[in-house]
Short mmCIF file of C-alpha atoms in Angstrom, two decimals:
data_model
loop_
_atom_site.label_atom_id
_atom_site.label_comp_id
_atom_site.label_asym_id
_atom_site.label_seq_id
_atom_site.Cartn_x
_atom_site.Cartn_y
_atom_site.Cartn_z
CA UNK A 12 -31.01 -48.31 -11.28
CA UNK A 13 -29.53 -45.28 -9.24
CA UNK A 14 -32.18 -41.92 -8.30
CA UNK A 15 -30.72 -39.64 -10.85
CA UNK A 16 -28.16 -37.26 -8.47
CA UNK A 17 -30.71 -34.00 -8.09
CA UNK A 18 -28.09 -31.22 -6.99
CA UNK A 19 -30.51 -28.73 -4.71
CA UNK A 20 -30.76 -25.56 -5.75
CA UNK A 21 -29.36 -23.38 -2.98
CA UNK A 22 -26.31 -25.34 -3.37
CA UNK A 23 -26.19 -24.62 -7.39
CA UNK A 24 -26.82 -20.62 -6.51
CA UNK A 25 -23.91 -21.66 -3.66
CA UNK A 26 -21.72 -22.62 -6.66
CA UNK A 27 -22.47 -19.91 -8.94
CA UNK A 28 -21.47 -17.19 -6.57
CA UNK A 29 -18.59 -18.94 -5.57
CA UNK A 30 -17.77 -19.09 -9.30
CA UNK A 31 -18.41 -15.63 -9.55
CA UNK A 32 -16.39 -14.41 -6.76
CA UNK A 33 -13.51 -16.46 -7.39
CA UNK A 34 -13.37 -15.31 -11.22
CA UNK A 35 -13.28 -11.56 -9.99
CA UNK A 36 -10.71 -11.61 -7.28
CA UNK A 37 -8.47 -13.45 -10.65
CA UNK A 38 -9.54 -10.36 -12.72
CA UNK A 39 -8.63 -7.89 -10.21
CA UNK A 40 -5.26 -9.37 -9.90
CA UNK A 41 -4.57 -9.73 -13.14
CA UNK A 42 -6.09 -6.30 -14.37
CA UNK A 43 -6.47 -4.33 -11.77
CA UNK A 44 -9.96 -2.85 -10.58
CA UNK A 45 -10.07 -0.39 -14.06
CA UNK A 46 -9.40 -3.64 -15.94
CA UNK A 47 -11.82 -5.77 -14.59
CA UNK A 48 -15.69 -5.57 -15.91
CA UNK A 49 -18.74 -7.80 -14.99
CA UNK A 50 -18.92 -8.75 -18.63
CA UNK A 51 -15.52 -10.02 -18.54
CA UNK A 52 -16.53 -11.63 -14.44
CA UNK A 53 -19.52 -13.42 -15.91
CA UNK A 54 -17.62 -14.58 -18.77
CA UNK A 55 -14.61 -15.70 -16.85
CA UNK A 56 -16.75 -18.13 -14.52
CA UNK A 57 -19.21 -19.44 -17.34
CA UNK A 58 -22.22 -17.74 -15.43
CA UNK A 59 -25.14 -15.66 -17.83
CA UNK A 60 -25.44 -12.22 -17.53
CA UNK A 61 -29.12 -12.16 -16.13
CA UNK A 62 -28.19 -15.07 -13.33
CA UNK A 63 -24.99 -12.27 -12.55
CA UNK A 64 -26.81 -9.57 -12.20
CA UNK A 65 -29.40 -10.83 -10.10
CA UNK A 66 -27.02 -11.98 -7.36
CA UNK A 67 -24.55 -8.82 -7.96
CA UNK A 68 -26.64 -5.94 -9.37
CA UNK A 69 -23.32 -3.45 -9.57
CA UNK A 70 -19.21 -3.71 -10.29
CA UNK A 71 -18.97 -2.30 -6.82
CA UNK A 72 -21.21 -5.37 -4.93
CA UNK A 73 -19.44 -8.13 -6.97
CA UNK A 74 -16.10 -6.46 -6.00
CA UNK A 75 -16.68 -5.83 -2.29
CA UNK A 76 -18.13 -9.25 -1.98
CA UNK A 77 -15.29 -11.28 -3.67
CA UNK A 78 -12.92 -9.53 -1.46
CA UNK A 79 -15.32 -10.40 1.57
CA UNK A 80 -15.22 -13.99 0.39
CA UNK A 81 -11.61 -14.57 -0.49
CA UNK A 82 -11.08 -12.39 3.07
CA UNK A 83 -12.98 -15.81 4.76
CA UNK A 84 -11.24 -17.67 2.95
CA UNK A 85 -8.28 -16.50 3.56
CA UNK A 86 -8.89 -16.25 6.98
CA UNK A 87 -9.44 -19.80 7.24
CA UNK A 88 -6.38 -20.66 5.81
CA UNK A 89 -4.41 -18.25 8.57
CA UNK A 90 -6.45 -20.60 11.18
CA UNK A 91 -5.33 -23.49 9.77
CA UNK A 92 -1.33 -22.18 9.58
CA UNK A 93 -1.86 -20.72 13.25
CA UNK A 94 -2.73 -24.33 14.43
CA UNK A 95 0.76 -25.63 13.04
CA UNK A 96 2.67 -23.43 14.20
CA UNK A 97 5.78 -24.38 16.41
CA UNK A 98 5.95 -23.62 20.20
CA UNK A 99 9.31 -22.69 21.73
CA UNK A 100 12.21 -20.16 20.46
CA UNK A 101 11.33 -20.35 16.77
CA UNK A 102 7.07 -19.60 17.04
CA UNK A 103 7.36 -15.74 16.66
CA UNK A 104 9.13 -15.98 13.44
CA UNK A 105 7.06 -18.30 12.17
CA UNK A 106 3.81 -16.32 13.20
CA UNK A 107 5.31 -13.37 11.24
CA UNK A 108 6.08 -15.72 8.02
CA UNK A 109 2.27 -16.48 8.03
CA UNK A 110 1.26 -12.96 8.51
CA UNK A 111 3.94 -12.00 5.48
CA UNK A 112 2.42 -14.80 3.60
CA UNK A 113 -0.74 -13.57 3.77
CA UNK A 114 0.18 -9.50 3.24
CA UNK A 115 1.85 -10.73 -0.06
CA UNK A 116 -0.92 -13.39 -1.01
CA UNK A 117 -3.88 -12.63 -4.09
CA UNK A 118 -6.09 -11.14 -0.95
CA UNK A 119 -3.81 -8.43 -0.07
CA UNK A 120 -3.29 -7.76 -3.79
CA UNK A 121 -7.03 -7.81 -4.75
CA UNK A 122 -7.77 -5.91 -1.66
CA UNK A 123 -5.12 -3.21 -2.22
CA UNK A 124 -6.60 -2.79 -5.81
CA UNK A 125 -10.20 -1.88 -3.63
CA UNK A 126 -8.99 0.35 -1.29
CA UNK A 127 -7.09 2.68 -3.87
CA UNK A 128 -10.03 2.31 -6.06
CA UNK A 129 -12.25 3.23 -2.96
CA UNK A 130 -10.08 6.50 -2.30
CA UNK A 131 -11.55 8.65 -5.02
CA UNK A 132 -14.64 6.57 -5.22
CA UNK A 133 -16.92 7.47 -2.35
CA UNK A 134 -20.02 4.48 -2.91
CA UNK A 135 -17.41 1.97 -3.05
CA UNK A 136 -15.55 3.62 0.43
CA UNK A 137 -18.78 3.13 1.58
CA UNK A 138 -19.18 -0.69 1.18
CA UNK A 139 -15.06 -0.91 1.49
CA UNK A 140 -14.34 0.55 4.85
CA UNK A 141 -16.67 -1.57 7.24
CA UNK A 142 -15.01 -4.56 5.42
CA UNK A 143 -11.39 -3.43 5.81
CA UNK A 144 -12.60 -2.43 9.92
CA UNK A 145 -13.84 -6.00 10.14
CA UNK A 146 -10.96 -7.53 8.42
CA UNK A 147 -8.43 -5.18 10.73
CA UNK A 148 -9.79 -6.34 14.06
CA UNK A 149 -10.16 -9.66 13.00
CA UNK A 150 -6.25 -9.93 11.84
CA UNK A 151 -5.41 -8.07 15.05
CA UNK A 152 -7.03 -10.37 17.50
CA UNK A 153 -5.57 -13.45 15.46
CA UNK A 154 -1.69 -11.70 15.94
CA UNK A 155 -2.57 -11.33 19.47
CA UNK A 156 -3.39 -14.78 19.88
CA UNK A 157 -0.41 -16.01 17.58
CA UNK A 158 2.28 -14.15 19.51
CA UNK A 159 0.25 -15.14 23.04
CA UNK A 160 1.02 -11.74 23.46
CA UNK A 161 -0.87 -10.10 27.20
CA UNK A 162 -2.42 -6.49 25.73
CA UNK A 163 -3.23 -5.65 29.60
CA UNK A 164 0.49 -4.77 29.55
CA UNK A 165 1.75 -1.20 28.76
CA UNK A 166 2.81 -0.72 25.20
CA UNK A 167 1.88 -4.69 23.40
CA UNK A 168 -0.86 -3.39 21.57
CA UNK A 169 1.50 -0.79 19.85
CA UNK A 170 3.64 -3.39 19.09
CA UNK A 171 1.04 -5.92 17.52
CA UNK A 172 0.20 -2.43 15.60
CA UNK A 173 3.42 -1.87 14.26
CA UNK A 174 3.42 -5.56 13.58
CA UNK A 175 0.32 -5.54 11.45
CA UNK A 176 1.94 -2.33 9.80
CA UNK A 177 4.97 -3.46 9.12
CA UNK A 178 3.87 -6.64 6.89
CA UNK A 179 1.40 -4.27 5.48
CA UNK A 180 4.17 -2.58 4.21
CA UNK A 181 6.11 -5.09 3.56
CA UNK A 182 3.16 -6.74 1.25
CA UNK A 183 3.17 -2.50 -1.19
CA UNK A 184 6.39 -2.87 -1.29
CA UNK A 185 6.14 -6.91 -2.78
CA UNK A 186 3.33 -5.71 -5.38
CA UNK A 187 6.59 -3.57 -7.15
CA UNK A 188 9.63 -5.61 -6.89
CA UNK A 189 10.15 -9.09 -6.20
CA UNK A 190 12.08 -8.75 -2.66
CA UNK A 191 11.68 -11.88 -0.53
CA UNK A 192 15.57 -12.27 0.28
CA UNK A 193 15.28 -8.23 1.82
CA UNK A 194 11.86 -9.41 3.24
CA UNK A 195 13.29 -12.72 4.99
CA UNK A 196 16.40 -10.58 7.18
CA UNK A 197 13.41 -7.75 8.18
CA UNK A 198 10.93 -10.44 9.76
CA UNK A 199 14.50 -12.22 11.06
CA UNK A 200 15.23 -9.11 12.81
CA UNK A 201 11.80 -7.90 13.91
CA UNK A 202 11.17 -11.53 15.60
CA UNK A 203 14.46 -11.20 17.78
CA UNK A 204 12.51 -7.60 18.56
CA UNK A 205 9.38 -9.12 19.58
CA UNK A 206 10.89 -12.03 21.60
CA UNK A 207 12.75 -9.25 23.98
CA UNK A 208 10.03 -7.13 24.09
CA UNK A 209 7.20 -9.53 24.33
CA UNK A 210 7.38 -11.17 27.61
CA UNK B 8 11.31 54.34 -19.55
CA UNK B 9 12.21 51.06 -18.15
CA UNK B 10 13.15 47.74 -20.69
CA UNK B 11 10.34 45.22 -20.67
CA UNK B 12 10.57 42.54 -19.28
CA UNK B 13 11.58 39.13 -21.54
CA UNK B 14 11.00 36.03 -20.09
CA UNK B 15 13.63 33.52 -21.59
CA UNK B 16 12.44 30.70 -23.42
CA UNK B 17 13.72 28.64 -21.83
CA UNK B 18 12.30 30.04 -17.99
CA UNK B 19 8.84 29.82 -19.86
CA UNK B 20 9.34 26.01 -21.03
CA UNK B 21 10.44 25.62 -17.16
CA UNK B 22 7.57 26.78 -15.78
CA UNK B 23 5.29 25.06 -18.38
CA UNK B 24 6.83 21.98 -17.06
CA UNK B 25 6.13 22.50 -13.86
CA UNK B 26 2.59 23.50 -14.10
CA UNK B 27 1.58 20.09 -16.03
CA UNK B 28 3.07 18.01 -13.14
CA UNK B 29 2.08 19.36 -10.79
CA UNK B 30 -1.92 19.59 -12.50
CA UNK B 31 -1.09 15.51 -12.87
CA UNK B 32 -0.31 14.59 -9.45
CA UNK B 33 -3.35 17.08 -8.00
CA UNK B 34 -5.42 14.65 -10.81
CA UNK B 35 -3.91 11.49 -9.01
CA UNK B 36 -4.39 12.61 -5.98
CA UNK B 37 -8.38 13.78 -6.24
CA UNK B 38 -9.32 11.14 -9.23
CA UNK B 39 -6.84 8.42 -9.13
CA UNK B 40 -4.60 6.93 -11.97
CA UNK B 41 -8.19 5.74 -13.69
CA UNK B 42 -9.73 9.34 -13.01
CA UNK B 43 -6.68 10.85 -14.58
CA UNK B 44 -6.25 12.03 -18.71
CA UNK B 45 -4.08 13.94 -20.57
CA UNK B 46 -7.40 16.44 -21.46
CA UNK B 47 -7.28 17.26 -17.62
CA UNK B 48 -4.29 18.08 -17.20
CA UNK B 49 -3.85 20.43 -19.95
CA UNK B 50 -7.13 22.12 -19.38
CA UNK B 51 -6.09 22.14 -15.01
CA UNK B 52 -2.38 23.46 -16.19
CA UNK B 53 -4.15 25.89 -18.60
CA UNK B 54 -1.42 24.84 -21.24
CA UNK B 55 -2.45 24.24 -24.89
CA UNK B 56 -2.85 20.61 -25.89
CA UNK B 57 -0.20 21.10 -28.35
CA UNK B 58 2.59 22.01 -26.21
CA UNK B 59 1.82 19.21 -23.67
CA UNK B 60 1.99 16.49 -25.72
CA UNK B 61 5.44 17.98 -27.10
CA UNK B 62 6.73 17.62 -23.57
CA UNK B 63 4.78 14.64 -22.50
CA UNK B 64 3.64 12.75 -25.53
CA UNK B 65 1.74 9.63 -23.41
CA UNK B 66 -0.03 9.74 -20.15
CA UNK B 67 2.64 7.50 -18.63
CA UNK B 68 5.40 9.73 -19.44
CA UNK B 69 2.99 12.14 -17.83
CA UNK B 70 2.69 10.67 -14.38
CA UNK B 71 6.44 9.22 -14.10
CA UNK B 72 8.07 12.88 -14.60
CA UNK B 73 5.04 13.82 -12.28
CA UNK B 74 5.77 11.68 -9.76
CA UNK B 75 9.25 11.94 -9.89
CA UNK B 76 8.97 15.99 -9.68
CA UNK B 77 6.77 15.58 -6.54
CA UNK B 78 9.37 13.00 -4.90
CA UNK B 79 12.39 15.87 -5.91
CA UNK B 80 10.24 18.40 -4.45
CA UNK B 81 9.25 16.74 -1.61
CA UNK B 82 13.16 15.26 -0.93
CA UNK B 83 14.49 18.37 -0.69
CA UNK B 84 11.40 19.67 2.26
CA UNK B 85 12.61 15.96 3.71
CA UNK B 86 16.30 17.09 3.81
CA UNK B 87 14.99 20.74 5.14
CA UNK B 88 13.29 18.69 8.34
CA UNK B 89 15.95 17.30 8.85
CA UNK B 90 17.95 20.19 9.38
CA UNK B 91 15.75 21.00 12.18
CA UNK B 92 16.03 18.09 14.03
CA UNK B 93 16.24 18.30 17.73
CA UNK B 94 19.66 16.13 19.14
CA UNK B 95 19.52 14.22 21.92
CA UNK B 96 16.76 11.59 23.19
CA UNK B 97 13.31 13.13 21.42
CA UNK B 98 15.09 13.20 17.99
CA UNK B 99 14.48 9.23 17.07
CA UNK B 100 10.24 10.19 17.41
CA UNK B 101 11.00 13.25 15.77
CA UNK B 102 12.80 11.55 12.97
CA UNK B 103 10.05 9.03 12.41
CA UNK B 104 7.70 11.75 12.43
CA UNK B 105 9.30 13.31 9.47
CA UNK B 106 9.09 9.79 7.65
CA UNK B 107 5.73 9.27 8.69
CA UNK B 108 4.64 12.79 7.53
CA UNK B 109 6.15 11.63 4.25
CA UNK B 110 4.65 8.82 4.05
CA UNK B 111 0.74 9.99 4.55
CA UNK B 112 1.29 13.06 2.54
CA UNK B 113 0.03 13.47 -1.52
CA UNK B 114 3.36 12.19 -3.10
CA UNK B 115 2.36 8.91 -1.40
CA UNK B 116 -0.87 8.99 -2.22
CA UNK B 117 -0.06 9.81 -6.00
CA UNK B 118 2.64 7.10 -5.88
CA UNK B 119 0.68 5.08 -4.95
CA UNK B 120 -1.52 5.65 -7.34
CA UNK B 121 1.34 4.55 -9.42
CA UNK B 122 2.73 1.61 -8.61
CA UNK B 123 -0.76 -0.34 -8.13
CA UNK B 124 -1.55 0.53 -12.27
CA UNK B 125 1.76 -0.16 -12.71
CA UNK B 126 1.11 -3.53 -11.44
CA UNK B 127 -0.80 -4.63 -14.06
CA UNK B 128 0.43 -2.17 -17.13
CA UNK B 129 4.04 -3.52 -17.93
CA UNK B 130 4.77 -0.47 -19.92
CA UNK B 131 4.16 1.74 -16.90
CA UNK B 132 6.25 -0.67 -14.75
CA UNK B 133 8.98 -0.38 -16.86
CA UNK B 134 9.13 3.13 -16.23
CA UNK B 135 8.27 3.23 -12.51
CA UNK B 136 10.41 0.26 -10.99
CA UNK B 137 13.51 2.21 -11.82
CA UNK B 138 12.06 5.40 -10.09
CA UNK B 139 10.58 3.46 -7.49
CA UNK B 140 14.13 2.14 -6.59
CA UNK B 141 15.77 5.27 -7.02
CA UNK B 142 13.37 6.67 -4.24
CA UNK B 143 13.42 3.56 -2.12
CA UNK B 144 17.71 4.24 -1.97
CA UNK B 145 17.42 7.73 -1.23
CA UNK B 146 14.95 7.38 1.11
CA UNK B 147 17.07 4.26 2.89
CA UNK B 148 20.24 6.93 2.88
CA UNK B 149 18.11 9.58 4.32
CA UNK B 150 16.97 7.15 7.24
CA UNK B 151 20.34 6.00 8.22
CA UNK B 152 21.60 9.53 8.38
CA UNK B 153 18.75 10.60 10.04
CA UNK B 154 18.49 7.96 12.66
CA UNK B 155 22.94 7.98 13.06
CA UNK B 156 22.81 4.72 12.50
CA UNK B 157 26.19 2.81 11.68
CA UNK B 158 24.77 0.03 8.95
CA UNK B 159 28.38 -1.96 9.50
CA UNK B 160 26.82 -3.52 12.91
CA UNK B 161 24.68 -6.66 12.43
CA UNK B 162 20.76 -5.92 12.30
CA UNK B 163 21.01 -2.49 11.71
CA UNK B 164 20.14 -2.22 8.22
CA UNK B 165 17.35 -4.13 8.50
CA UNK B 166 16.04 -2.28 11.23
CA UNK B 167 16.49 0.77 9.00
CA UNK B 168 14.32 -1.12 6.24
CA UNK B 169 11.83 -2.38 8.78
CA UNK B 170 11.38 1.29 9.63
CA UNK B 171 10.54 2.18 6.05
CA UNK B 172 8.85 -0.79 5.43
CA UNK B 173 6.33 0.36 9.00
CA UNK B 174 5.78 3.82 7.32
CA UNK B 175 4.70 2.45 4.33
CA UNK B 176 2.37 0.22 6.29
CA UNK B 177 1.12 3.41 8.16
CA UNK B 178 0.84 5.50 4.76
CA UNK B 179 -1.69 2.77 3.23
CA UNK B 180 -3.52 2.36 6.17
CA UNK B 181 -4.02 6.26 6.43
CA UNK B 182 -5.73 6.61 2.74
CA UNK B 183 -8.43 4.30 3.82
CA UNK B 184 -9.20 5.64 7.73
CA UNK B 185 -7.76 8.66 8.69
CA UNK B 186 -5.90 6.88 12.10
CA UNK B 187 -3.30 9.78 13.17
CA UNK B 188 -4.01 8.50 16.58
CA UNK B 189 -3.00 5.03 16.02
CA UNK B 190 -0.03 5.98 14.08
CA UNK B 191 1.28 8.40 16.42
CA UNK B 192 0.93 5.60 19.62
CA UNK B 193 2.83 2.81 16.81
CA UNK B 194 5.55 5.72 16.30
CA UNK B 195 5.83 6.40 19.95
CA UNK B 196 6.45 2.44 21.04
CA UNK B 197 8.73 2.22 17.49
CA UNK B 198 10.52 4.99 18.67
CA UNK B 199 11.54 3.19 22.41
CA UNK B 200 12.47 -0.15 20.24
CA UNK B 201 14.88 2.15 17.64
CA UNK B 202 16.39 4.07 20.91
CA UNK B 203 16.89 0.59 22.80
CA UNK B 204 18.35 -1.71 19.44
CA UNK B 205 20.52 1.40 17.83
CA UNK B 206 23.11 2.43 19.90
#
């Protein structure tokens, strides 16, 4: 007869949060950051109240944190597409489809509904703008790598800025209007950009 | 024994008008789309309940005509920088300084507001996508002209875009860190890449 399977329980408080982190990153899609409650988070991913509570005592550290941990996520999903990626002629459009991918992805939109929420909401600007810093740099130094693009030399940082900037844009303008087609001819033409001017 | 003064009825409604709008896009700006009720505004305007809601009888109607006063008013102090535009080889920085000014100043920041409640409030979408595109063609015309760009040559027009779709970028990034800096270094290397690929 088999041990009964005894699930540990820092891996069962792993879960939950998980559960609950995932279930509000779906709410703030879907409703927005006004529309989105820790009633309706705890409901969502089946966890209790009290259990919620103790992990995330405020809307604010549930929010910041599911953004944190779909960020990782995230993140190690852009690794993953980075180590794919083709060498050669066709690599810098490629590196900008996975950036665009990622500016138009559930993140961006989750994290967009944070930072406008943040704006007029100072405790939550608090939490928010370390996060988006770390985030920033993080995405920078991963475009850097992507492109193999030399910083030491006189105006590449500016243009792995404008870069960054660019699919940021790119990613507001998505959360409006459907406009991949218009979206597909700007990254075609800002690739044949980067290739002259990124030796 | 001079004749009083009448204001004309319909002078009075004008200015009425204008006084709600603008009290609804100081609201987004300072409180957000949340932060933001019809109560407020009337009471900020210092126009009677009544005679709001006979000119603007939901919120939403409220903060599209807001919005879309803010982007008339601020089109036409576009169009005046423009007429001031130095000629010659500073006026491609100086144009995306104009854009860029646009871009981080508090019809962004209230359109902003906008679209991302839009996002989840179909209603409200309804209402802004229209606008929204409006803008986004006006803004695209303005650009072209601005820059002298001739659209018929291959990759022009989505260098155009690709410069709206960078100031946008810049304009989100600036309501969560205040990075004039960074944004004027991005504009400066953007500028080079416009004066090299537009002839």
């Amino acid at each position: 007869m088999p041990t009964p399977t005894r699930v540990p329980q820092e891996e069962r408080t792993r879960v939950m949060r998980a559960r609950l982190l995932e279930a509000t990153v779906e709410l703030l899609v879907e409703r927005g950051f006004g529309g989105t409650s820790t009633t309706l988070v705890s409901e969502r991913a089946g966890v209790s109240r009290g259990a919620q509570l103790h992990h995330f005592p405020t809307k604010n550290a549930l929010v910041v944190a599911a953004v944190e941990h779909l960020t990782e996520v995230r993140g190690a999903e852009l690794a993953a597409a980075a180590s794919a990626l083709p060498a050669g002629g066709r690599r810098t459009r490629a590196v900008l489809q996975v950036l665009a991918d990622h500016f138009t992805s559930p993140v961006f939109t989750a994290a967009l509904e944070l930072w406008v929420a943040a704006r007029t909401d100072p405790a939550l600007m608090e939490a928010v703008a370390p996060l988006e810093q770390r985030v920033g740099r993080e995405v920078h130094r991963l475009t850097v790598e992507l492109l193999e693009a030399d910083e030491a030399r006189p105006g590449v940082r500016e243009l792995v800025q404008a870069t960054l900037d660019l699919v940021r844009g790119l990613g507001l303008a998505d959360t409006i209007t459907d406009d991949a087609r218009r979206r597909d001819g700007v990254l075609d033409r800002w690739a044949d950009v980067l290739d002259k001017e990124l030796p």
